[in-house]
Short mmCIF file of C-alpha atoms in Angstrom, two decimals:
data_model
loop_
_atom_site.label_atom_id
_atom_site.label_comp_id
_atom_site.label_asym_id
_atom_site.label_seq_id
_atom_site.Cartn_x
_atom_site.Cartn_y
_atom_site.Cartn_z
CA UNK A 210 158.53 188.81 31.47
CA UNK A 211 162.11 187.74 32.22
CA UNK A 212 162.78 184.40 30.60
CA UNK A 213 165.14 183.07 33.28
CA UNK A 214 162.61 183.89 36.00
CA UNK A 215 159.92 182.04 34.07
CA UNK A 216 162.17 179.00 33.66
CA UNK A 217 163.07 178.99 37.37
CA UNK A 218 159.43 179.25 38.42
CA UNK A 219 158.51 176.43 36.05
CA UNK A 220 161.19 174.15 37.50
CA UNK A 221 160.25 174.97 41.08
CA UNK A 222 156.61 174.04 40.43
CA UNK A 223 157.28 170.88 38.41
CA UNK A 224 155.25 167.95 39.78
CA UNK A 225 156.64 164.47 39.18
CA UNK A 226 153.59 162.58 40.48
CA UNK A 227 151.23 163.09 37.55
CA UNK A 228 149.39 160.68 35.29
CA UNK A 229 151.84 159.60 32.61
CA UNK A 230 151.26 160.51 28.97
CA UNK A 231 153.21 161.37 25.83
CA UNK A 232 151.74 164.86 25.70
CA UNK A 233 150.73 165.65 29.26
CA UNK A 234 151.58 168.89 31.04
CA UNK A 235 155.01 167.64 32.10
CA UNK A 236 155.83 166.54 28.56
CA UNK A 237 155.02 169.99 27.22
CA UNK A 238 157.01 171.72 29.96
CA UNK A 239 160.05 169.66 29.08
CA UNK A 240 159.54 170.16 25.36
CA UNK A 241 159.37 173.91 25.92
CA UNK A 242 162.63 173.82 27.84
CA UNK A 243 164.17 171.80 25.03
CA UNK A 244 163.02 174.32 22.44
CA UNK A 245 164.48 177.20 24.45
CA UNK A 246 167.76 175.37 24.88
CA UNK A 247 168.04 174.53 21.21
CA UNK A 248 166.82 177.69 19.50
CA UNK A 249 167.89 180.41 21.92
CA UNK A 250 171.04 178.68 23.11
CA UNK A 251 169.69 179.11 26.63
CA UNK A 252 172.04 177.35 29.02
CA UNK A 253 169.60 177.76 31.91
CA UNK A 254 166.84 175.92 30.03
CA UNK A 255 169.23 173.11 29.07
CA UNK A 256 170.43 172.76 32.66
CA UNK A 257 166.91 172.65 34.10
CA UNK A 258 165.80 170.09 31.52
CA UNK A 259 168.82 167.91 32.21
CA UNK A 260 168.25 168.07 35.97
CA UNK A 261 164.59 167.14 35.59
CA UNK A 262 165.27 164.18 33.33
CA UNK A 263 167.75 162.62 35.74
CA UNK A 264 165.03 162.51 38.43
CA UNK A 265 162.42 160.71 36.30
CA UNK A 266 162.15 156.92 35.89
CA UNK A 267 163.06 155.45 32.50
CA UNK A 268 159.55 154.21 31.76
CA UNK A 269 157.83 157.59 31.96
CA UNK A 270 156.43 158.48 28.54
CA UNK A 271 156.29 162.19 29.30
CA UNK A 272 160.09 162.37 29.07
CA UNK A 273 160.21 160.80 25.60
CA UNK A 274 160.06 163.78 23.27
CA UNK A 275 162.26 166.00 25.45
CA UNK A 276 164.88 163.24 25.64
CA UNK A 277 165.72 163.95 22.01
CA UNK A 278 166.68 167.52 22.93
CA UNK A 279 169.08 166.09 25.51
CA UNK A 280 170.45 163.78 22.83
CA UNK A 281 171.12 166.82 20.65
CA UNK A 282 173.02 168.34 23.58
CA UNK A 283 175.36 165.35 23.55
CA UNK A 284 173.80 163.50 26.49
CA UNK A 285 174.37 159.97 25.21
CA UNK A 286 172.89 158.29 28.29
CA UNK A 287 169.36 159.28 27.23
CA UNK A 288 169.64 156.87 24.29
CA UNK A 289 168.82 153.89 26.52
CA UNK A 290 165.77 155.72 27.85
CA UNK A 291 164.58 156.48 24.32
CA UNK A 292 165.03 152.87 23.20
CA UNK A 293 163.13 151.54 26.21
CA UNK A 294 160.25 153.92 25.52
CA UNK A 295 160.22 153.01 21.82
CA UNK A 296 160.09 149.33 22.67
CA UNK A 297 157.06 149.94 24.85
CA UNK A 298 155.40 152.11 22.22
CA UNK A 299 155.83 149.47 19.52
CA UNK A 300 154.00 146.95 21.68
CA UNK A 301 151.04 149.30 22.07
CA UNK A 302 150.98 151.32 18.86
CA UNK A 303 147.63 149.99 17.69
CA UNK A 304 146.04 150.96 21.00
CA UNK A 305 147.80 154.30 21.44
CA UNK A 306 145.51 157.29 20.84
CA UNK A 307 147.73 160.11 22.10
CA UNK A 308 148.90 161.94 18.97
CA UNK A 309 152.05 163.11 20.77
CA UNK A 310 153.22 159.50 20.68
CA UNK A 311 153.55 160.01 16.93
CA UNK A 312 155.93 162.91 17.52
CA UNK A 313 158.15 160.58 19.54
CA UNK A 314 157.82 157.91 16.83
CA UNK A 315 158.80 160.42 14.12
CA UNK A 316 161.82 161.65 16.05
CA UNK A 317 162.92 158.08 16.71
CA UNK A 318 162.69 157.12 13.05
CA UNK A 319 164.59 160.22 11.96
CA UNK A 320 167.37 160.05 14.53
CA UNK A 321 167.70 156.33 15.29
CA UNK A 322 165.41 154.14 13.20
CA UNK A 323 166.84 154.91 9.79
CA UNK A 324 163.51 156.32 8.51
CA UNK A 325 162.40 152.79 7.65
CA UNK A 326 158.94 153.26 9.17
CA UNK A 327 158.06 156.70 7.83
CA UNK A 328 155.16 155.17 5.91
CA UNK A 329 153.78 153.71 9.13
CA UNK A 330 154.21 157.08 10.86
CA UNK A 331 152.29 158.79 8.05
CA UNK A 332 149.53 156.18 8.11
CA UNK A 333 149.07 156.62 11.84
CA UNK A 334 148.92 160.41 11.56
CA UNK A 335 146.15 159.98 8.99
CA UNK A 336 144.28 157.55 11.22
CA UNK A 337 144.56 160.04 14.10
CA UNK A 338 143.23 162.79 11.86
CA UNK A 339 140.19 160.67 11.05
CA UNK A 340 139.21 160.29 14.71
CA UNK A 341 136.12 162.40 15.21
CA UNK A 342 136.78 162.93 18.91
CA UNK A 343 140.26 164.39 18.53
CA UNK A 344 141.15 167.83 19.90
CA UNK A 345 142.01 169.90 16.83
CA UNK A 346 144.47 172.24 18.55
CA UNK A 347 146.29 169.35 20.22
CA UNK A 348 146.42 167.38 16.97
CA UNK A 349 147.70 170.41 15.05
CA UNK A 350 150.47 170.76 17.64
CA UNK A 351 151.42 167.11 17.20
CA UNK A 352 151.54 167.59 13.42
CA UNK A 353 153.79 170.67 13.53
CA UNK A 354 156.12 168.81 15.89
CA UNK A 355 156.13 165.93 13.42
CA UNK A 356 157.00 168.33 10.62
CA UNK A 357 159.86 169.73 12.69
CA UNK A 358 161.11 166.19 13.33
CA UNK A 359 160.84 164.51 9.93
CA UNK A 360 163.59 164.58 7.30
CA UNK A 361 162.36 167.12 4.75
CA UNK A 362 164.41 165.40 2.07
CA UNK A 363 161.92 162.53 2.19
CA UNK A 364 159.46 164.86 0.55
CA UNK A 365 156.47 162.53 0.20
CA UNK A 366 156.05 162.25 3.96
CA UNK A 367 157.01 165.84 4.73
CA UNK A 368 154.40 167.03 2.23
CA UNK A 369 151.84 164.63 3.68
CA UNK A 370 152.27 166.11 7.15
CA UNK A 371 152.19 169.61 5.70
CA UNK A 372 148.82 168.89 4.12
CA UNK A 373 147.53 167.48 7.40
CA UNK A 374 148.64 170.60 9.21
CA UNK A 375 146.83 172.89 6.79
CA UNK A 376 143.60 170.92 7.01
CA UNK A 377 143.85 170.95 10.81
CA UNK A 378 144.43 174.69 10.77
CA UNK A 379 141.21 175.20 8.84
CA UNK A 380 139.30 173.22 11.49
CA UNK A 381 140.86 175.22 14.32
CA UNK A 382 140.04 178.54 12.69
CA UNK A 383 136.45 177.40 12.20
CA UNK A 384 135.93 176.73 15.90
CA UNK A 385 133.61 179.29 17.46
CA UNK A 386 135.20 179.09 20.90
CA UNK A 387 138.41 177.72 22.36
CA UNK A 388 139.42 177.49 25.98
CA UNK A 389 142.68 179.03 27.12
CA UNK A 390 144.64 175.78 26.77
CA UNK A 391 143.50 175.06 23.23
CA UNK A 392 144.26 178.67 22.38
CA UNK A 393 147.79 178.28 23.77
CA UNK A 394 148.40 175.17 21.68
CA UNK A 395 146.87 176.69 18.56
CA UNK A 396 148.94 179.86 18.93
CA UNK A 397 152.08 177.79 19.42
CA UNK A 398 151.41 175.63 16.37
CA UNK A 399 150.53 178.56 14.13
CA UNK A 400 153.57 180.64 15.13
CA UNK A 401 155.87 177.68 14.71
CA UNK A 402 154.35 176.86 11.32
CA UNK A 403 154.96 180.45 10.24
CA UNK A 404 158.57 180.29 11.39
CA UNK A 405 159.13 176.98 9.60
CA UNK A 406 157.45 178.39 6.47
CA UNK A 407 154.79 175.69 6.51
CA UNK A 408 152.16 178.45 6.18
CA UNK A 409 152.38 182.09 5.13
CA UNK A 410 153.34 184.36 8.01
CA UNK A 411 151.73 187.30 6.22
CA UNK A 412 148.39 185.53 6.45
CA UNK A 413 148.47 183.69 9.78
CA UNK A 414 151.04 185.21 12.14
CA UNK A 415 148.65 187.95 13.27
CA UNK A 416 146.04 185.51 14.62
CA UNK A 417 148.81 183.45 16.23
CA UNK A 418 150.21 186.51 18.00
CA UNK A 419 146.72 187.68 19.03
CA UNK A 420 145.99 184.35 20.70
CA UNK A 421 149.50 184.34 22.17
CA UNK A 422 148.94 187.69 23.85
CA UNK A 423 145.59 186.49 25.21
CA UNK A 424 147.33 183.50 26.77
CA UNK A 425 150.18 185.64 28.14
CA UNK A 426 147.56 187.76 29.92
CA UNK A 427 146.38 184.60 31.70
CA UNK A 428 149.84 183.24 32.49
CA UNK A 429 149.12 183.00 36.21
CA UNK A 430 145.71 181.39 35.80
CA UNK A 431 145.22 178.07 37.58
CA UNK A 432 143.20 176.91 34.58
CA UNK A 433 146.15 177.26 32.22
CA UNK A 434 148.10 174.15 31.25
CA UNK A 435 151.60 175.18 32.32
CA UNK A 436 153.13 172.96 29.68
CA UNK A 437 151.23 174.58 26.84
CA UNK A 438 152.27 177.96 28.23
CA UNK A 439 155.96 177.00 28.36
CA UNK A 440 155.90 175.78 24.76
CA UNK A 441 154.19 179.00 23.68
CA UNK A 442 156.64 181.18 25.60
CA UNK A 443 159.51 179.28 23.98
CA UNK A 444 158.09 179.90 20.51
CA UNK A 445 157.19 183.53 21.25
CA UNK A 446 160.80 184.29 22.05
CA UNK A 447 161.72 183.20 18.52
CA UNK A 448 159.52 185.86 16.89
#
C-alpha cells in the first residue's frame, strides 16, 4: 500500500455532510492525517488536513481534535476554532457522552487551559469508564489519545489514565468477538500504547499487529469505518 495514494483516496472520498460528533468517522480521518503529518513528517498529509479544515464550519465538533495538529504546524488561525468548540463543550459537559470529547478537553487543558482542570478531566474519564453501555475499543482509543495529550510531568493524572487504559485493555481482550471497526480501534490503541511504552510491546504488540493485518485485508470493505482505518494506517507506519 502506497501511503500517498491512500491519503489521496481518503481526501477524495471525504464527506462533509455527516452527523457531527467528536469521534465520528470524519474526526478519525482527520486525526489520522494529523498523526501522519506529525510523526512521519508527511507534507501531503499536512496539506490535505489543512485543506479539509478550511472547508468546515467553525462549530463542527469533528474538527476539534485534529485542529490541535494544525496548531502544532503553526496554523494560528485554528485557535479561534478551538476556543469556540471548547466554549460549547463546557456548556454541555455534563450531558456529553462521547468519550472523544475528553480527548479534546485534555488537549485544550494541556495546550491552552494551563492544566487547571486536569482533575475534572480525570473525573470525567472515570465516569465514562463506569458507563456499562460504553464500547470498550472506542473508550480504550479515547484513553490512549488522552495519554498522548496529557502532560506526563503531572504524574497523578498521567498514571490515572494509564491505569484506565490497562483495565480497558483487559476488557477488550476478554471480548469473544469484535466487528471489524472495533478491531481497527483496538489494534490502533494497542499499537500506540506499545509505542508510547504504556504497555509492554513484548506482550501485546503481536495481538495488535494480528488485528491490524486483519483490518488491512478488509481495507476496501464498505463496512469498515474509514476513519478508524486511517488512524490504524497512520500508527502502522510508525512500527
